[in-house]
Amino acid sequence: MAVSEAPAPAREVEPPAVERLSLERVLGCALEIVDRDGVDKLSMRRLARALGRDPMSLYRHAPNKAALLDGVADTLLRRLTVDADDPDWSGQLRAFARGYRRLALDHPNAVPLLVTRPLATPLALRPAGTLRPLEAILALLVRAGFTGTAALHAYRSLIGLLHGHVLNELQELVDNPDETDALLRLGLYRLPIREFPVLRGLAPELARYDGAAELERGLDLLLPGLAAEPP
């Protein structure tokens, strides 16, 4: 008669390990919410729900929403690079400007964080990543022979151009893309002829708006002016 073997003891099944929450993951998820729904829709509670965590677990990474917004801006601006050792300072500024525009077009809902968020945070209290482009551009220009003061003026002029440009480009909306006539396509036919004759007359030019070309045109005006300033 065969003797049956005793059943092997059941192995304990360990619960799945909870993935450790990192600051990078928190800010990445926050940026996804901003990209999809806008800055106003981002909240600590909604972010925690998207991460599958308790809201209290987020506060070790960001003490409040303001810090969270600063972190998202920091995440974006870290993607911009400047080679402060490059003797072609003009080429570096042009490349920086193109990268800034591309960043804004890739994340249009985050543009308020890039353009207006610094107003809410004193310079010395901003995340280091948001200050690195400033430091790198100042170092680039000083090494190229600019005084510190002249380098700061140049930086402000460049950032002013970029902020104005991205806001303009993102507002270049078409009213009816199926129309072939520029006046109808842009909806300018709604404007009274006597009050807006010049604007209506520029409808074909407005319809041909090219953001990349407009930025290059602005840089073509700005950079030679900076180069002509006495050291």
Coordinates of C-alpha atoms in Angstrom, one line a residue:
M1 CA 0.0 0.0 0.0
A2 CA 1.5 3.3 -1.1
V3 CA 2.1 5.9 1.6
S4 CA 0.9 9.4 0.6
E5 CA 3.3 12.2 1.2
A6 CA 2.2 15.0 3.5
P7 CA 1.3 18.2 1.5
A8 CA 4.1 20.8 1.5
P9 CA 3.4 23.7 3.7
A10 CA 1.9 26.7 1.9
R11 CA 4.4 29.4 1.1
E12 CA 3.5 32.8 2.4
V13 CA 2.9 35.3 -0.4
E14 CA 4.5 38.6 0.3
P15 CA 2.4 41.6 -0.5
P16 CA 3.7 43.6 -3.6
A17 CA 6.3 46.2 -2.6
V18 CA 5.0 49.7 -2.8
E19 CA 7.2 51.7 -5.2
R20 CA 9.1 54.4 -3.4
L21 CA 7.7 57.8 -4.2
S22 CA 10.5 60.1 -5.5
L23 CA 10.5 63.9 -6.1
E24 CA 11.1 63.2 -9.8
R25 CA 8.0 61.1 -10.1
V26 CA 5.9 63.6 -8.1
L27 CA 6.9 66.5 -10.4
G28 CA 6.6 64.4 -13.5
C29 CA 3.0 63.5 -12.6
A30 CA 2.3 67.1 -11.7
L31 CA 3.6 68.2 -15.1
E32 CA 1.3 65.7 -16.8
I33 CA -1.7 67.2 -15.0
V34 CA -0.7 70.7 -16.0
D35 CA -0.1 69.7 -19.6
R36 CA -3.5 68.0 -19.8
D37 CA -5.7 70.3 -17.7
G38 CA -3.8 73.5 -16.9
V39 CA -2.2 75.0 -13.8
D40 CA -5.4 75.8 -12.1
K41 CA -6.5 72.1 -12.0
L42 CA -3.3 71.0 -10.2
S43 CA -3.9 70.3 -6.5
M44 CA -2.1 68.2 -3.9
R45 CA -5.2 66.0 -3.5
R46 CA -5.6 65.5 -7.3
L47 CA -1.9 64.7 -7.6
A48 CA -2.0 62.2 -4.8
R49 CA -5.0 60.5 -6.5
A50 CA -3.1 60.3 -9.8
L51 CA -0.1 58.7 -8.0
G52 CA -2.3 56.4 -6.0
R53 CA -1.0 57.8 -2.7
D54 CA -2.3 59.5 0.4
P55 CA -2.1 63.3 0.1
M56 CA 0.0 63.5 3.2
S57 CA 2.8 61.5 1.5
L58 CA 3.4 64.3 -0.9
Y59 CA 4.2 66.9 1.7
R60 CA 7.7 65.4 2.4
H61 CA 8.5 66.3 -1.3
A62 CA 6.6 69.6 -1.6
P63 CA 5.3 71.5 1.5
N64 CA 2.5 73.2 -0.4
K65 CA 1.2 73.9 -3.9
A66 CA 3.4 76.9 -4.4
A67 CA 6.5 74.7 -3.9
L68 CA 5.0 72.2 -6.2
L69 CA 4.6 74.8 -9.0
D70 CA 8.2 76.0 -8.4
G71 CA 9.3 72.4 -8.8
V72 CA 7.4 72.0 -12.1
A73 CA 9.0 75.2 -13.4
D74 CA 12.4 73.9 -12.3
T75 CA 11.8 70.6 -14.1
L76 CA 11.1 72.3 -17.3
L77 CA 13.9 74.9 -17.2
R78 CA 16.5 72.2 -16.4
R79 CA 16.0 71.0 -20.0
L80 CA 17.6 74.3 -21.3
T81 CA 21.3 74.3 -21.6
V82 CA 23.9 77.0 -22.2
D83 CA 27.6 76.3 -22.8
A84 CA 29.2 79.1 -20.9
D85 CA 32.7 78.3 -22.4
D86 CA 31.6 78.7 -26.0
P87 CA 33.2 81.8 -27.6
D88 CA 30.2 82.1 -29.9
W89 CA 28.0 83.8 -27.3
S90 CA 25.6 85.0 -30.0
G91 CA 25.1 81.4 -31.2
Q92 CA 24.5 80.2 -27.7
L93 CA 21.8 82.8 -27.0
R94 CA 20.1 81.9 -30.3
A95 CA 20.2 78.2 -29.5
F96 CA 18.8 79.0 -26.0
A97 CA 16.0 81.1 -27.5
R98 CA 15.0 78.3 -29.9
G99 CA 15.0 75.8 -27.0
Y100 CA 12.9 78.1 -24.9
R101 CA 10.3 78.4 -27.7
R102 CA 10.2 74.7 -28.3
L103 CA 9.7 74.1 -24.6
A104 CA 6.8 76.5 -24.5
L105 CA 5.2 74.9 -27.6
D106 CA 5.6 71.5 -26.1
H107 CA 4.0 72.5 -22.8
P108 CA 1.7 75.5 -23.5
N109 CA -0.3 75.0 -20.3
A110 CA 2.9 75.4 -18.3
V111 CA 3.9 78.7 -19.9
P112 CA 2.3 80.7 -17.0
L113 CA 4.8 79.0 -14.7
L114 CA 7.7 80.1 -17.0
V115 CA 6.5 83.6 -17.6
T116 CA 4.6 84.7 -14.5
R117 CA 5.5 82.2 -11.8
P118 CA 8.8 84.0 -10.9
L119 CA 6.8 87.0 -9.9
A120 CA 5.5 85.1 -6.9
T121 CA 8.9 83.9 -5.6
P122 CA 11.9 86.1 -4.6
L123 CA 15.0 85.5 -6.6
A124 CA 17.0 83.9 -3.8
L125 CA 14.1 81.6 -2.8
R126 CA 13.6 80.1 -6.3
P127 CA 14.7 76.5 -7.0
A128 CA 18.3 76.3 -8.3
G129 CA 17.2 74.9 -11.6
T130 CA 15.2 78.0 -12.4
L131 CA 18.3 80.2 -11.8
R132 CA 20.8 78.1 -13.7
P133 CA 19.9 79.6 -17.2
L134 CA 20.4 83.0 -15.7
E135 CA 23.8 82.1 -14.2
A136 CA 24.9 80.3 -17.3
I137 CA 24.0 83.2 -19.6
L138 CA 25.7 85.7 -17.3
A139 CA 28.8 83.6 -17.2
L140 CA 28.7 83.2 -21.0
L141 CA 28.5 86.9 -21.6
V142 CA 31.1 87.9 -19.0
R143 CA 33.6 85.5 -20.5
A144 CA 32.8 87.1 -23.9
G145 CA 33.9 90.5 -22.6
F146 CA 30.6 92.0 -21.3
T147 CA 30.7 93.7 -17.9
G148 CA 28.4 92.1 -15.3
T149 CA 26.0 94.9 -15.6
A150 CA 25.9 94.7 -19.4
A151 CA 25.5 90.9 -19.2
L152 CA 22.5 91.4 -16.9
H153 CA 20.9 93.9 -19.3
A154 CA 21.4 91.5 -22.2
Y155 CA 19.8 88.7 -20.3
R156 CA 16.8 90.8 -19.4
S157 CA 16.4 91.9 -23.0
L158 CA 16.6 88.3 -24.3
I159 CA 14.1 87.0 -21.7
G160 CA 11.8 89.9 -22.4
L161 CA 11.9 89.0 -26.1
L162 CA 11.2 85.3 -25.4
H163 CA 8.3 85.9 -23.0
G164 CA 6.6 88.3 -25.4
H165 CA 7.2 86.0 -28.3
V166 CA 5.8 82.8 -26.7
L167 CA 2.7 84.6 -25.4
N168 CA 2.1 86.1 -28.9
E169 CA 2.7 82.8 -30.7
L170 CA 0.4 80.8 -28.4
Q171 CA -2.4 83.4 -29.0
E172 CA -2.2 83.1 -32.8
L173 CA -5.4 81.2 -33.0
V174 CA -7.4 80.4 -36.1
D175 CA -11.1 81.1 -35.8
N176 CA -12.2 78.8 -38.7
P177 CA -9.5 76.6 -40.2
D178 CA -11.7 75.3 -43.0
E179 CA -11.9 78.8 -44.5
T180 CA -9.5 79.7 -47.3
D181 CA -10.0 83.5 -47.2
A182 CA -7.7 85.0 -44.5
L183 CA -10.3 87.5 -43.3
L184 CA -12.8 84.6 -42.7
R185 CA -10.2 82.2 -41.4
L186 CA -9.1 84.6 -38.6
G187 CA -12.5 85.9 -37.9
L188 CA -11.4 89.5 -38.6
Y189 CA -14.5 90.1 -40.7
R190 CA -16.3 90.7 -37.4
L191 CA -14.3 93.8 -36.8
P192 CA -15.8 97.1 -38.0
I193 CA -14.1 98.3 -41.2
R194 CA -13.9 101.9 -40.1
E195 CA -12.4 101.1 -36.7
F196 CA -9.8 98.5 -37.8
P197 CA -8.9 99.1 -41.4
V198 CA -5.1 98.4 -41.0
L199 CA -5.6 95.2 -39.0
R200 CA -8.2 93.9 -41.4
G201 CA -5.9 94.7 -44.3
L202 CA -3.1 92.7 -42.7
A203 CA -5.3 89.5 -42.6
P204 CA -3.2 87.7 -45.3
E205 CA 0.0 88.4 -43.4
L206 CA -1.5 87.4 -40.1
A207 CA -2.7 84.1 -41.6
R208 CA 0.9 83.4 -42.7
Y209 CA 2.2 83.7 -39.2
D210 CA 5.4 81.6 -38.7
G211 CA 6.5 81.5 -35.1
A212 CA 10.0 80.2 -35.8
A213 CA 10.7 82.9 -38.4
E214 CA 9.3 85.6 -36.1
L215 CA 11.6 84.5 -33.3
E216 CA 14.6 84.6 -35.7
R217 CA 13.6 88.1 -36.8
G218 CA 13.5 89.3 -33.3
L219 CA 16.9 87.7 -32.5
D220 CA 18.3 89.3 -35.7
L221 CA 17.3 92.7 -34.3
L222 CA 18.4 92.0 -30.7
L223 CA 21.8 90.2 -30.9
P224 CA 23.6 92.7 -33.2
G225 CA 22.5 95.5 -30.9
L226 CA 24.0 93.6 -27.9
A227 CA 27.2 93.1 -29.8
A228 CA 27.5 96.8 -30.6
E229 CA 27.4 97.8 -27.0
P230 CA 30.8 99.0 -25.7
P231 CA 32.4 96.7 -23.1

